[in-house]
Structure formats: structure tokens, C-alpha cells
mmCIF file of C-alpha atoms and ligand atoms in Angstrom:
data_model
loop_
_atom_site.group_PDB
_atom_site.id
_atom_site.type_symbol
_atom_site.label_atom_id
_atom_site.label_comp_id
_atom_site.label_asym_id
_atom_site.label_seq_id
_atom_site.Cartn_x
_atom_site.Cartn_y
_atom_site.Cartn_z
ATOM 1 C CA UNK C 1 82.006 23.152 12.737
ATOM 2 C CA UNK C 2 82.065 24.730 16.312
ATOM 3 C CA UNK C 3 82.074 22.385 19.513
ATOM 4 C CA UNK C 4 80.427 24.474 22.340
ATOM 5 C CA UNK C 5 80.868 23.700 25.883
ATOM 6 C CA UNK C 6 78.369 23.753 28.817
ATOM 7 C CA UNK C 7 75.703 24.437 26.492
ATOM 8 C CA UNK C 8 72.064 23.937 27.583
ATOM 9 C CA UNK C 9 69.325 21.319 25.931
ATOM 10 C CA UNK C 10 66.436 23.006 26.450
ATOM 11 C CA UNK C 11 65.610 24.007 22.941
ATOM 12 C CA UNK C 12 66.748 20.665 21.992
ATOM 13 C CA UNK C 13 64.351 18.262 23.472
ATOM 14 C CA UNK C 14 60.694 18.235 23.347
ATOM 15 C CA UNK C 15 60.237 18.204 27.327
ATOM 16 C CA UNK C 16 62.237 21.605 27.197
ATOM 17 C CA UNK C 17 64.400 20.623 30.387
ATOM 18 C CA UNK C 18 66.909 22.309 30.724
ATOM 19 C CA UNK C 19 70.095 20.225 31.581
ATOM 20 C CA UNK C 20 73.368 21.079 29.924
ATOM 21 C CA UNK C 21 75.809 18.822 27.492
ATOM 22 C CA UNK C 22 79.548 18.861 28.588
ATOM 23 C CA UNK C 23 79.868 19.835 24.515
ATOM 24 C CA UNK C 24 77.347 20.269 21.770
ATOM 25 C CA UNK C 25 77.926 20.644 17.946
ATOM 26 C CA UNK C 26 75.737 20.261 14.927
ATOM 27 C CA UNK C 27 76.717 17.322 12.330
ATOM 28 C CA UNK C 28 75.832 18.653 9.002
ATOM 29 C CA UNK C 29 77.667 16.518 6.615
ATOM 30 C CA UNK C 30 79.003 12.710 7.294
ATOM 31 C CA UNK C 31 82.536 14.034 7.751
ATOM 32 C CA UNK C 32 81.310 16.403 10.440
ATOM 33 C CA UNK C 33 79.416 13.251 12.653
ATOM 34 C CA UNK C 34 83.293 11.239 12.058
ATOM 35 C CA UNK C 35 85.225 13.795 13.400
ATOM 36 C CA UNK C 36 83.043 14.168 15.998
ATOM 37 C CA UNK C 37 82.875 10.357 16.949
ATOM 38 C CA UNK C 38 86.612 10.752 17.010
ATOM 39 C CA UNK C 39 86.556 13.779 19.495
ATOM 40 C CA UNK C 40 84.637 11.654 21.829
ATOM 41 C CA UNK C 41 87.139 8.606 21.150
ATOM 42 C CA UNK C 42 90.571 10.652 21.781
ATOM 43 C CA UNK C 43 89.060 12.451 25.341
ATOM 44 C CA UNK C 44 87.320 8.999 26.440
ATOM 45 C CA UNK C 45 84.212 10.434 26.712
ATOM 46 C CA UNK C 46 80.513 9.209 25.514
ATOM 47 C CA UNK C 47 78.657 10.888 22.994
ATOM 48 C CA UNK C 48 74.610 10.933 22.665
ATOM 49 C CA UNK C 49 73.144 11.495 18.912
ATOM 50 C CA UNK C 50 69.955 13.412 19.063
ATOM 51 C CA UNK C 51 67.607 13.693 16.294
ATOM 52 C CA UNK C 52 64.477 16.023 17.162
ATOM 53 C CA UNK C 53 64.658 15.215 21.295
ATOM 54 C CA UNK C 54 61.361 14.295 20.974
ATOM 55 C CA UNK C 55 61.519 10.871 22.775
ATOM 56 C CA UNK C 56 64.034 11.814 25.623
ATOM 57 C CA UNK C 57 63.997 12.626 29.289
ATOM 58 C CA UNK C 58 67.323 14.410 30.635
ATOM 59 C CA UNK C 59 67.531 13.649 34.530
ATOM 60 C CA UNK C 60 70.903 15.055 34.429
ATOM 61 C CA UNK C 61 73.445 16.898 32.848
ATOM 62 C CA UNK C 62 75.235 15.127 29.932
ATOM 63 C CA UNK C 63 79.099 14.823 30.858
ATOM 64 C CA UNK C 64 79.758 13.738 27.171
ATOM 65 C CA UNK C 65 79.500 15.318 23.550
ATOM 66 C CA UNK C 66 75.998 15.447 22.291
ATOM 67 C CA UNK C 67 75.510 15.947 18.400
ATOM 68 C CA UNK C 68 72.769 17.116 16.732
ATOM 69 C CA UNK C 69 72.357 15.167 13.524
ATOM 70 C CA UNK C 70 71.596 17.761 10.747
ATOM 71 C CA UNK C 71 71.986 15.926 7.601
ATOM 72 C CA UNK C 72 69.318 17.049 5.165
ATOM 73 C CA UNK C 73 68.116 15.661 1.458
ATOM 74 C CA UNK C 74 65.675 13.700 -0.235
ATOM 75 C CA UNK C 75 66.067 11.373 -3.057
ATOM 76 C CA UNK C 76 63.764 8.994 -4.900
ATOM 77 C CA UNK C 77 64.553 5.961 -7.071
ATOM 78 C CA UNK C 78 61.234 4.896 -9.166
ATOM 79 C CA UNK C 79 60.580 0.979 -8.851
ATOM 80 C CA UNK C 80 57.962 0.397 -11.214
ATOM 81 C CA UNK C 81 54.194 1.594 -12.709
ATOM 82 C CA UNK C 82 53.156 1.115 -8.543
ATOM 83 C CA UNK C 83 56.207 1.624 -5.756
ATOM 84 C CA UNK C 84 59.090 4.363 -5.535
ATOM 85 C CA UNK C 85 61.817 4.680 -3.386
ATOM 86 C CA UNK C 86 62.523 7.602 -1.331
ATOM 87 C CA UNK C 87 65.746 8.359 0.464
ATOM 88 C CA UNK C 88 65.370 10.780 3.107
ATOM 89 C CA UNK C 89 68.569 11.888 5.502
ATOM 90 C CA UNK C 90 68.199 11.592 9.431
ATOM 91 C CA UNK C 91 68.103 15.585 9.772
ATOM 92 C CA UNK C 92 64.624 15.848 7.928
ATOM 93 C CA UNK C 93 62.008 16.817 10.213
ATOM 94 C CA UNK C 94 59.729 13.974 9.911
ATOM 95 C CA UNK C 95 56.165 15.683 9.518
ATOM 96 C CA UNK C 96 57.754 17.820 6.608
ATOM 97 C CA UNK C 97 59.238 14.760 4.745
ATOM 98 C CA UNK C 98 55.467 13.403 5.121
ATOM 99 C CA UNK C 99 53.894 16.290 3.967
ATOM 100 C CA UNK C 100 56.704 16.190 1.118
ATOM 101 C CA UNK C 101 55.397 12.804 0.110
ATOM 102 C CA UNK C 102 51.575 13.431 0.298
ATOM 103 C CA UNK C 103 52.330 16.176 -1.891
ATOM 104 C CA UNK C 104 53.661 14.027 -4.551
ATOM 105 C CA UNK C 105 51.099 11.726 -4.388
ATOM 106 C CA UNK C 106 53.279 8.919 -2.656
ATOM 107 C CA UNK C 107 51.150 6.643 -0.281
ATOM 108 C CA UNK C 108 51.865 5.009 2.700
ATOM 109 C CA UNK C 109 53.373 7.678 5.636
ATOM 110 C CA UNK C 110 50.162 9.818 5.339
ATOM 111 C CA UNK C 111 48.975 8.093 9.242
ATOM 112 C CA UNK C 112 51.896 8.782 10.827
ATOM 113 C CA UNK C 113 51.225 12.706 9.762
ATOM 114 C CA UNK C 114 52.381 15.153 12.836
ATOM 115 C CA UNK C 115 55.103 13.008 14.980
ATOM 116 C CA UNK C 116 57.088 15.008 16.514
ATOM 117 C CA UNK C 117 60.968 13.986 15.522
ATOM 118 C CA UNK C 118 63.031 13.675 12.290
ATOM 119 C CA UNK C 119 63.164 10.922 9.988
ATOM 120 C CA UNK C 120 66.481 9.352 11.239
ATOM 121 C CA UNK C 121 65.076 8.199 14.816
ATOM 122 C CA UNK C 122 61.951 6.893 13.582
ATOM 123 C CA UNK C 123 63.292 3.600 13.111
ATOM 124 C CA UNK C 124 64.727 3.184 16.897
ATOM 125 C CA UNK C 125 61.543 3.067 17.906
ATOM 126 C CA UNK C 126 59.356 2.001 14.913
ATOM 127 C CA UNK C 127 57.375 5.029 15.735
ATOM 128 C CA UNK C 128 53.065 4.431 14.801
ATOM 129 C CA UNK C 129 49.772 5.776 14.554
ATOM 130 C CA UNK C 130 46.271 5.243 13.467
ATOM 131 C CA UNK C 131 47.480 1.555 12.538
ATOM 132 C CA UNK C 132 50.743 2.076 10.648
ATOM 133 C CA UNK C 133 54.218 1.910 11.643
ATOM 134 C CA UNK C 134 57.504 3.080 9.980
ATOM 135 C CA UNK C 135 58.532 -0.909 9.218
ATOM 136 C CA UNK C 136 55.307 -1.126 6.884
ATOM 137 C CA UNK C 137 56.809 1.408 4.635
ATOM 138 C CA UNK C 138 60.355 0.720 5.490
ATOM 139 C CA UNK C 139 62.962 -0.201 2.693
ATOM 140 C CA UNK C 140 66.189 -0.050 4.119
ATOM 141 C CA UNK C 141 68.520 2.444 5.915
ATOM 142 C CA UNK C 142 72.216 3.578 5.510
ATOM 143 C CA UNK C 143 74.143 3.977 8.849
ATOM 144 C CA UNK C 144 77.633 4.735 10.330
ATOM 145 C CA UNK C 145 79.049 1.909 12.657
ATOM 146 C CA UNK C 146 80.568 3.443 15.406
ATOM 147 C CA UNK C 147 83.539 1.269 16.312
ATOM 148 C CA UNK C 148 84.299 0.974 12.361
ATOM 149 C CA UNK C 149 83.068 4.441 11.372
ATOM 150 C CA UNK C 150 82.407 3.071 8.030
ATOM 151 C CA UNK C 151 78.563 3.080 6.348
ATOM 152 C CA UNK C 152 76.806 0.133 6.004
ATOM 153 C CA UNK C 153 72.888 -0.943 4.848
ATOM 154 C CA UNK C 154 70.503 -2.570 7.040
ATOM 155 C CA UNK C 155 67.517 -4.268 5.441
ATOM 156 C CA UNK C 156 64.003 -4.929 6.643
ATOM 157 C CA UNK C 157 64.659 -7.685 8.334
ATOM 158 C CA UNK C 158 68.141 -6.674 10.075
ATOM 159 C CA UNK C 159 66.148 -4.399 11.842
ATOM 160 C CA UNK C 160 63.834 -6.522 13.898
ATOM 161 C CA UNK C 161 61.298 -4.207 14.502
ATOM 162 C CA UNK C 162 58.414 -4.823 16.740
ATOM 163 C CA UNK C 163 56.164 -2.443 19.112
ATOM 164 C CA UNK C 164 58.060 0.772 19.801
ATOM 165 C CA UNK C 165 60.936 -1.755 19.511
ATOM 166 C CA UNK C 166 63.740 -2.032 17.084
ATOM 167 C CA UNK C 167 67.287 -3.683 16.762
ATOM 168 C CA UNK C 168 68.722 0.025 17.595
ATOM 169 C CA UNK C 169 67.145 -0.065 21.154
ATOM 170 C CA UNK C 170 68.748 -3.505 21.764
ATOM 171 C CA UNK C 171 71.515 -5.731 20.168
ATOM 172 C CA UNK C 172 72.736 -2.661 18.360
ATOM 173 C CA UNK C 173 72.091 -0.225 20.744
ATOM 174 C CA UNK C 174 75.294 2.323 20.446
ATOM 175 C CA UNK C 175 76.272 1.004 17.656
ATOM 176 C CA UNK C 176 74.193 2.219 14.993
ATOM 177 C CA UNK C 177 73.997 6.084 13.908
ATOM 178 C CA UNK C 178 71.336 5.972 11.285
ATOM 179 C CA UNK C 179 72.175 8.713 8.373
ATOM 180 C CA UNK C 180 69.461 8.016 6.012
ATOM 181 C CA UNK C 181 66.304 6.104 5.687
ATOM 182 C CA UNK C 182 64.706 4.733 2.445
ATOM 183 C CA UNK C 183 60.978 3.784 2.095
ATOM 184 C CA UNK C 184 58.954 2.083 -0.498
ATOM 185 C CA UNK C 185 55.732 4.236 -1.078
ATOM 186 C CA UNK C 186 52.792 3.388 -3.478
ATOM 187 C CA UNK C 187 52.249 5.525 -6.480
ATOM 188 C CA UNK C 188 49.025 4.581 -7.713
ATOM 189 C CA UNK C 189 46.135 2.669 -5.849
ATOM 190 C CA UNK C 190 46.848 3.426 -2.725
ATOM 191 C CA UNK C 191 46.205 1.348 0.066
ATOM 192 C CA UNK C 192 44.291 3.536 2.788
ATOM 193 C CA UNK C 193 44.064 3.013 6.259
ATOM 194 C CA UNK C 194 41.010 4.450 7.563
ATOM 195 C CA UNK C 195 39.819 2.139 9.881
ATOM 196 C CA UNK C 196 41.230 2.864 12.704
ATOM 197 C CA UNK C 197 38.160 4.274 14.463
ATOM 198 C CA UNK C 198 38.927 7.940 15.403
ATOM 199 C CA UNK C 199 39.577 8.300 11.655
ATOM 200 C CA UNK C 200 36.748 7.346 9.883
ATOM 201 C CA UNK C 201 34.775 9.031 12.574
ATOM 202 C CA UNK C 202 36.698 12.668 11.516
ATOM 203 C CA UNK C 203 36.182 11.800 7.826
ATOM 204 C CA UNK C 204 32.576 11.164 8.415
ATOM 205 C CA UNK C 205 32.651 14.451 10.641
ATOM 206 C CA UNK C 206 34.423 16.581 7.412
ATOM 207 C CA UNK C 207 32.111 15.428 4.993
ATOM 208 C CA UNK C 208 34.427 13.349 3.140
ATOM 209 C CA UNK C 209 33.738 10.048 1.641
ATOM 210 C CA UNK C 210 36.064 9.075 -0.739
ATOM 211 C CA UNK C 211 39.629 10.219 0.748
ATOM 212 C CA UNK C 212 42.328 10.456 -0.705
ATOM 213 C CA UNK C 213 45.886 9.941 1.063
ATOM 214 C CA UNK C 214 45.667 13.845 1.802
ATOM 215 C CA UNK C 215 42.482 13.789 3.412
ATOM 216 C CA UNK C 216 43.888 10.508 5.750
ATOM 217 C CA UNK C 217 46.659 13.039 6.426
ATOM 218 C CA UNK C 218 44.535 15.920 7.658
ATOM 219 C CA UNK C 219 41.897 13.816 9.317
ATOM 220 C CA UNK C 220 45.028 12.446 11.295
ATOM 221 C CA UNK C 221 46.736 16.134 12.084
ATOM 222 C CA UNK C 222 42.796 17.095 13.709
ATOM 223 C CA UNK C 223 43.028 14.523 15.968
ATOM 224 C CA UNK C 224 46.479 14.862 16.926
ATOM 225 C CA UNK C 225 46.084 18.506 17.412
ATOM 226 C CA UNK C 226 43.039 17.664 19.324
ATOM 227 C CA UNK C 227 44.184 15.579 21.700
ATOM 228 C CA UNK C 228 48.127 15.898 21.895
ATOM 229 C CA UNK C 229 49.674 18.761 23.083
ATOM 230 C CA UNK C 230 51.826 20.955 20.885
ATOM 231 C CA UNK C 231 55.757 20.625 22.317
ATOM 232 C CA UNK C 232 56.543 23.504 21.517
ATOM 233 C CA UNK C 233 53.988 25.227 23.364
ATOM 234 C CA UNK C 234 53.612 22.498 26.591
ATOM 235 C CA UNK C 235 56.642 20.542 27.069
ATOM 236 C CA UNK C 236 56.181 16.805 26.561
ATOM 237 C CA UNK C 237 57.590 13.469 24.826
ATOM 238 C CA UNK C 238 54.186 12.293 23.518
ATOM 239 C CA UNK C 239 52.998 8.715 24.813
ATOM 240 C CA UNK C 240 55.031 8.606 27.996
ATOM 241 C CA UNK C 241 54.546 4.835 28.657
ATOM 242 C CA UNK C 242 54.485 1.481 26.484
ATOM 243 C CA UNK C 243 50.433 0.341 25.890
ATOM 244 C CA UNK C 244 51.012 -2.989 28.140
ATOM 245 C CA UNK C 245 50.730 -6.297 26.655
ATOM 246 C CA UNK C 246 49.495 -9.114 29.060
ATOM 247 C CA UNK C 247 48.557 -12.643 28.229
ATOM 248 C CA UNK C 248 45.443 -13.423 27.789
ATOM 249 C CA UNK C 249 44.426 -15.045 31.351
ATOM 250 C CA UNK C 250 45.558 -11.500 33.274
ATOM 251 C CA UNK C 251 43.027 -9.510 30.927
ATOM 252 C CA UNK C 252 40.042 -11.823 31.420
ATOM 253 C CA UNK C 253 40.264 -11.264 35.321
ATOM 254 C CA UNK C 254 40.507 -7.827 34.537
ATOM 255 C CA UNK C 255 36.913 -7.695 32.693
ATOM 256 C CA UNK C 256 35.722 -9.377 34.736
ATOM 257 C CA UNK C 257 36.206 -6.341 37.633
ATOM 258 C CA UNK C 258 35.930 -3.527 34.698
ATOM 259 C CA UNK C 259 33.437 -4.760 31.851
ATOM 260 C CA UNK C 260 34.492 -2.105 29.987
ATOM 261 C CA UNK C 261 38.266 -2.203 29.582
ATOM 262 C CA UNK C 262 39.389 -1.112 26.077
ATOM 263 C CA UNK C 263 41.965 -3.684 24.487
ATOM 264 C CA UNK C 264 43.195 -4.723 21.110
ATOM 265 C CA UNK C 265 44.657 -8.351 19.992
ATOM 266 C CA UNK C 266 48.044 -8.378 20.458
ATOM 267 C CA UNK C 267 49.520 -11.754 18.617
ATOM 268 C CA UNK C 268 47.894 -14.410 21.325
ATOM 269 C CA UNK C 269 48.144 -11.900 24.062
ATOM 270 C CA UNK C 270 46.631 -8.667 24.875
ATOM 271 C CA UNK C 271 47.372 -5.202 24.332
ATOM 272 C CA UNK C 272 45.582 -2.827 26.660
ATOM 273 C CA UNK C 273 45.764 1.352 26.322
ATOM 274 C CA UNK C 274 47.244 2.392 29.087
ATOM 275 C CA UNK C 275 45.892 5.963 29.049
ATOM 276 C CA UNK C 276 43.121 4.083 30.068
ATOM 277 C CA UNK C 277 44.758 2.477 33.321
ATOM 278 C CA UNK C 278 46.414 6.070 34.163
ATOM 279 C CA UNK C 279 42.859 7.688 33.618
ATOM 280 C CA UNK C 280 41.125 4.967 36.287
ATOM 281 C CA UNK C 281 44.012 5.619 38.570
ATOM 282 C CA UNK C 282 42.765 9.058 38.951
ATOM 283 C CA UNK C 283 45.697 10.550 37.045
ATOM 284 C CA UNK C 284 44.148 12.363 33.952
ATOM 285 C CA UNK C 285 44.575 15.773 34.595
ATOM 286 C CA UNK C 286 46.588 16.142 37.814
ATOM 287 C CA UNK C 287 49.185 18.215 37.984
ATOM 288 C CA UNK C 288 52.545 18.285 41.061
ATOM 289 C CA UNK C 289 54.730 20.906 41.051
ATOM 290 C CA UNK C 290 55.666 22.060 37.846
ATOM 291 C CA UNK C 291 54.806 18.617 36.362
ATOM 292 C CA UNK C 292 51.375 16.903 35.004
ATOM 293 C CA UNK C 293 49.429 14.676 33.397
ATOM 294 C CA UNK C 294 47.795 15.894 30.544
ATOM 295 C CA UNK C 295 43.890 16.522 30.466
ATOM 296 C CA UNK C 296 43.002 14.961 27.273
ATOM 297 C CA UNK C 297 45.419 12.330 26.659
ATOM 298 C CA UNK C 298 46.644 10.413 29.995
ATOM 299 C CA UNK C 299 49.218 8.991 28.305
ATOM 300 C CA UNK C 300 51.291 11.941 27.631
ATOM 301 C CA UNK C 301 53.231 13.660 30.630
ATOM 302 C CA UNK C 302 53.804 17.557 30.527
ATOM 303 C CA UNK C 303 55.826 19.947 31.683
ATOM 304 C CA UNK C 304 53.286 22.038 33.081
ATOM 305 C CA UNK C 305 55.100 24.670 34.295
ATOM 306 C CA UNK C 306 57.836 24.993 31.506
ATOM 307 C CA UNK C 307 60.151 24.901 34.454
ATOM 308 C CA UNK C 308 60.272 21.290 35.363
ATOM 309 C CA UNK C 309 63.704 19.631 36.067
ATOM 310 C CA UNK C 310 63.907 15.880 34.222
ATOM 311 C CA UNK C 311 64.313 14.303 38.050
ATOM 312 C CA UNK C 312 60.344 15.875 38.859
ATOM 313 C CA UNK C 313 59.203 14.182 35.578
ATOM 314 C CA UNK C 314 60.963 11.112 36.140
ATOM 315 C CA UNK C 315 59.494 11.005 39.677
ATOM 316 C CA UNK C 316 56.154 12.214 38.368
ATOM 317 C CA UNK C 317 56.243 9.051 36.156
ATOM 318 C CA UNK C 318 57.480 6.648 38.979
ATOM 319 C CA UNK C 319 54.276 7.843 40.825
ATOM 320 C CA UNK C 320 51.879 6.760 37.894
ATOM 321 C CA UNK C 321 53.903 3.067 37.533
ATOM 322 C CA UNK C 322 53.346 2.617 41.090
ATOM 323 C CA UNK C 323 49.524 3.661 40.952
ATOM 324 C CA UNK C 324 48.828 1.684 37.983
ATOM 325 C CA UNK C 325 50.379 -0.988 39.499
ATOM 326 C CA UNK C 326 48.592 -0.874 42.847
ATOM 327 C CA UNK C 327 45.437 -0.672 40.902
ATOM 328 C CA UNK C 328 45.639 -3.255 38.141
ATOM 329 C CA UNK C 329 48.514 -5.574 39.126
ATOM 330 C CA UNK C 330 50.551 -4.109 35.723
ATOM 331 C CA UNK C 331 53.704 -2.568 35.757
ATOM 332 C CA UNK C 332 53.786 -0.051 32.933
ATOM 333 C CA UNK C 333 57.190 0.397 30.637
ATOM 334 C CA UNK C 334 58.105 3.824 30.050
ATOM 335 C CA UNK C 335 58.836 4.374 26.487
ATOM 336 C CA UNK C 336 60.900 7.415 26.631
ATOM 337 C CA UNK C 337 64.387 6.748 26.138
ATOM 338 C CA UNK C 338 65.650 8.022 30.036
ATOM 339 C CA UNK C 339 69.113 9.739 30.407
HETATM 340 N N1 EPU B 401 42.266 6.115 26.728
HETATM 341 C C1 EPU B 401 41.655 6.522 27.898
HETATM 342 N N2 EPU B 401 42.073 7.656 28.502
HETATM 343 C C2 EPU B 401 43.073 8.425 27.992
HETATM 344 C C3 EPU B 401 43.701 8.017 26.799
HETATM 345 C C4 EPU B 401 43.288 6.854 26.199
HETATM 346 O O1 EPU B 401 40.737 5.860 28.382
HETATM 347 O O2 EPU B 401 43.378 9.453 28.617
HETATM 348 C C5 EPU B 401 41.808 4.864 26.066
HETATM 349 C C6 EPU B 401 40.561 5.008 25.245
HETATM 350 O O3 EPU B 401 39.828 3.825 25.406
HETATM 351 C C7 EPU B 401 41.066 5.054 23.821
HETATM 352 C C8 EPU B 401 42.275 4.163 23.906
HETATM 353 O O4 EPU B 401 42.797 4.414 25.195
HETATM 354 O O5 EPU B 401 40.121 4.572 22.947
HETATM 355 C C9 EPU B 401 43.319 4.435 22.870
HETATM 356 O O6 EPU B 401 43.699 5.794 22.911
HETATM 357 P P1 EPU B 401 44.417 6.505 21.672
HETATM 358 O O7 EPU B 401 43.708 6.199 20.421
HETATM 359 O O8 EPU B 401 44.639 7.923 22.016
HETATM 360 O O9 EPU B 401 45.782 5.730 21.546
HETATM 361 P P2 EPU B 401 46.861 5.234 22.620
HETATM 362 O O10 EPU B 401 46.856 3.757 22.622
HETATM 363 O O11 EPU B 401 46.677 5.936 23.901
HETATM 364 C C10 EPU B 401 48.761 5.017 20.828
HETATM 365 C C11 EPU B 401 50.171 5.495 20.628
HETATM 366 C C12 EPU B 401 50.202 6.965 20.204
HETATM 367 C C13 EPU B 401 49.400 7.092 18.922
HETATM 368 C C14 EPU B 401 47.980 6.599 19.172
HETATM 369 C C15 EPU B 401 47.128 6.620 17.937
HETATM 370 C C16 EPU B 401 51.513 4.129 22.125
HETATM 371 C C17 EPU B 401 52.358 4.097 23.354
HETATM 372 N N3 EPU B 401 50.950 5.295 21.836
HETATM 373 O O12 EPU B 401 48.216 5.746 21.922
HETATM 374 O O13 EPU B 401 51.541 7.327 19.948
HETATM 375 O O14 EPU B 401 49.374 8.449 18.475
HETATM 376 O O15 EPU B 401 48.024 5.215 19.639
HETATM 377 O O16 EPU B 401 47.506 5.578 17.080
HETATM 378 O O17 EPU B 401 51.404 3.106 21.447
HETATM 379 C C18 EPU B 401 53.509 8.363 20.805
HETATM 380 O O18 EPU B 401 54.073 7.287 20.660
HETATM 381 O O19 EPU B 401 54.119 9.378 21.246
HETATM 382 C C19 EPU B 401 52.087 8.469 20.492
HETATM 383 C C20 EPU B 401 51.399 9.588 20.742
#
């Protein structure tokens, strides 16, 4: 395993900034992430785990180690006649593992088709889509404590997951390096979620009126595609900002000024999409500098230009909270994890 040293990010986050990392290696196998951990532990210096970079902003160099998690394999443990489990390790590029389920008729991921990332950071932020998130489907996950560098499981419940929210962004935040996630998919009868309106409007669209869980998987990958913008072609993290969640009071004073405002229930409060509040803030579209907001989805920030530093998208994003703010009283979260 080779530790490189001033070696630059840009092909290893989705926003394609380019800041550096102090040193960079590739993990491959558990003993490769431990002797790692200890590198960082003997020079006193932090380390930073990435999985795809596909929910990071770099605002600045990294003056620690940062290791890109590359263990790869897929197991499966059948349940019964109706569930299996399937192990998949954090370096599995997370659309792939989907596609590797859908092809073996295992239900449940097919709505989360297309997210950018690998399989071992969907659980920090319980990534969703189309009306599923990962803790639906989520079994348990294997990970490496970091003061103890031993392995341990965490269930279901030890991972308190809520809206783009998790125990790994919080209590255990540095604590946790997840190596492997196991999910409990359906084998037969599968439970499909096609209600979530954009859907049933492509299957309607394709023709199709019995789908199965393939044909919720590429009604999903159309829309994405039609709306999100490929990282690999425009720099970008995906949804840029949390959809805000206001009690109930706040939203009915809102309708009252904009009859029209999209929401969803949200427990007892209200969750409202805040593409919507970026679009009515006259942001949908604009572009600064080498940094913009994207034309079709005014959630998602680009980097326009391919040349934008992560201090102009940062700034770019301070610009929207303070518009959105001005406009609507709301002060929107930004769900990109900010280095
Ligand atoms: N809207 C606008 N203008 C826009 C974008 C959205 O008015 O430019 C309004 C529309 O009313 C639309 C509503 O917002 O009906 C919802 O939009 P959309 O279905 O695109 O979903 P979203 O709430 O903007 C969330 C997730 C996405 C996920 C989609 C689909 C968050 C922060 N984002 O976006 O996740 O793909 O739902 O389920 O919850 C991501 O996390 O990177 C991501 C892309």
C-alpha cells in the first residue's frame, strides 16, 4: 500500500474541487484501513475516510491523511421462503450493488437506483429517494472503532437514523468507520413503491402497468437523469441543502402569502422542498463565477465552470441561506458534509 503526499482530490469528490490531502492512500483490505489509522495516530495527525466524495465540499486543503475506503464483496445469507440477507463492503459503488440486487430479483433498494456514492456512506446519512431510505432495508452493519480498532455490529436501532440523519453524523461521529453493510431484501412479493408521484407518472408515460422492481428501477434512473446532473460531467453533491421542517403554525402563514407552496407531513410538523424556496428566491438557474445553481433542480449546486474552488461554492451557498431566509423567514441546513 503506497501513502502519497500532496496529492490532489479532484477526481475524488463529486464537486471535482481541487484541494490537496497532506497524504492519500487506498484501503483495500481491513489491515490496510488499521495501519493506516495508526499512521495518523503515531504523527498526531487527523485522518478523513472517503467513500465516493459524493456528499463533500473541500474549502481547503486537508492537512491530514485521507483514505479511500476500497473494500469490495458481496455476500448473501438466505432468511426464509420471503427475506435474504445481503452483505455488501463499504467500497461497492452503490448504484452497481443496486443494480446487482434488481438483477437477482431482490426487492427493496430498486428507489434509491442512481445515488451517487458507495454502499459504506449510505448509512451516515440515511441517504433516500422516491419514498425509501437505506434504514427501511437496513439489517445491520460491521464497523471498525477507531480508538479500539477492533470490529463491532451495530443494529437497526443503534443507528438512530432519521432524515439525512444518522448516529454517524452525531454521537458517533469519528468514531465509526463503517466496513460493511447488510440489508434484508424481499424475495418474493415484493412490496413496490410507486407512489411517489413522479413515478407513477413515468410508468404511465412508458406504457407500463404492472412493474416489476426493474421497471421501479428504470422509471427512477429517467427521472434522475432528467433532472440531476451527471457528476461526472457537471460537478455537484446532489441536494445541496436539508428540505426544511417547520412546525406547523410557520407553514400556515406561509400559505397564506403563497397558496401554492408544495409540502409533505413531516411527523406533526412540516416538511417543505426547498428547491422550491431557492426557485422563488430567484435562484434556479443563476450562475457567479465559476459557480451555479442548477436549471432543473434548484436544489443541487454546480460547479459550473469545472474550475470552482470549495470557498466560491461555500459562499455561493451562504448567498442562497441568506436569500431564502430574507424571503421566507427559514434558515436552510446545508446537507453536505463541509470540510
Ligand atoms: N421544487 C421546485 N423547484 C425546484 C426543485 C423542486 O419548486 O427547482 C419543488 C417542486 O414542488 C417539487 C418538490 O420541490 O415537486 C420536490 O422536488 P423533488 O421531487 O425533486 O425532490 P426534493 O425534495 O427536491 C428530495 C431529495 C433528493 C431526492 C428527491 C426525490 C432531499 C434533500 N433531497 O429532493 O435527494 O432525489 O427528494 O426523492 O431530501 C440528494 O439527497 O442528493 C437527493 C438528490
Amino acid at each position: 500500500m503506497e501513502i502519497q503526499e500532496n496529492y490532489s482530490l479532484k477526481d475524488h469528490n463529486s464537486f471535482q474541487v481541487n484541494a490537496k490531502a497532506r497524504y492519500f492512500a487506498k484501503a483495500s483490505h481491513l489491515e490496510d484501513l488499521i495501519e493506516l489509522l495508526q499512521f495518523s495516530q503515531q504523527r498526531k495527525l487527523p485522518f478523513l475516510v472517503l467513500g465516493g466524495g459524493s456528499n463533500i465540499l473541500f474549502t481547503q486543503d486537508y492537512e491530514g491523511i485521507v483514505i479511500a475506503l476500497e473494500l469490495r464483496g458481496i455476500h448473501e445469507e438466505k432468511q426464509n421462503e420471503d427475506y435474504i440477507l445481503v452483505h455488501a463492503h463499504s467500497g461497492e459503488n452503490w448504484h452497481q450493488f443496486v443494480q446487482y440486487c434488481i438483477q437477482k430479483n431482490y426487492g427493496g433498494l430498486e428507489n434509491l437506483s442512481l445515488i451517487p456514492g458507495n454502499v459504506g456512506t449510505c448509512p451516515i446519512q440515511n441517504i433516500g429517494a422516491y419514498g425509501v431510505e437505506i434504514k427501511d432495508h437496513f439489517h445491520s452493519c460491521v464497523v471498525l472503532n477507531t480508538e479500539t480498532l477492533l470490529t463491532e455490529t451495530l443494529n437497526l436501532e443503534d443507528c438512530h437514523f432519521g432524515y439525512r440523519d444518522s448516529i454517524f453524523k452525531n454521537s458517533a461521529k469519528g468514531k465509526y468507520i463503517i466496513l460493511s453493510v447488510c440489508f434484508k431484501l424481499s424475495t418474493q412479493n415484493h412490496i413496490l413503491r410507486q407512489n411517489y408521484g413522479a413515478i407513477s407518472q413515468q410508468l404511465a408515460a412508458d406504457g407500463i402497468r404492472n412493474p416489476n422492481i426493474s421497471d421501479i428501477a428504470n422509471a427512477v434512473i429517467k427521472i434522475r437523469q432528467s433532472k440531476l446532473p451527471n457528476p461526472k460531467e457537471i460537478g455537484n453533491a446532489g441536494s445541496f441543502f436539508k428540505n426544511p421542517i417547520v412546525p406547523k403554525e410557520q407553514y400556515l402563514a406561509l400559505e397564506k402569502q403563497h397558496p401554492n407552496l408544495p409540502h409533505y407531513p413531516a411527523g406533526d410538523q412540516i416538511k417543505i422542498p426547498a428547491g422550491w424556496l431557492i426557485e422563488q428566491s430567484g435562484w434556479k438557474g443563476k450562475v457567479i463565477g465559476n459557480v451555479g445553481c442548477h436549471s432543473l433542480q434548484a436544489l443541487v449546486i454546480i460547479n459550473a465552470t469545472g474550475k470552482a474552488t470549495g470557498k466560491e461554492i461555500y459562499d455561493f451557498s451562504s448567498l442562497i441561506i441568506d436569500s431564502v431566509h430574507h424571503q421566507f423567514g427559514i434558515t436552510l441546513e446545508r446537507e453536505v458534509n463541509i470540510l
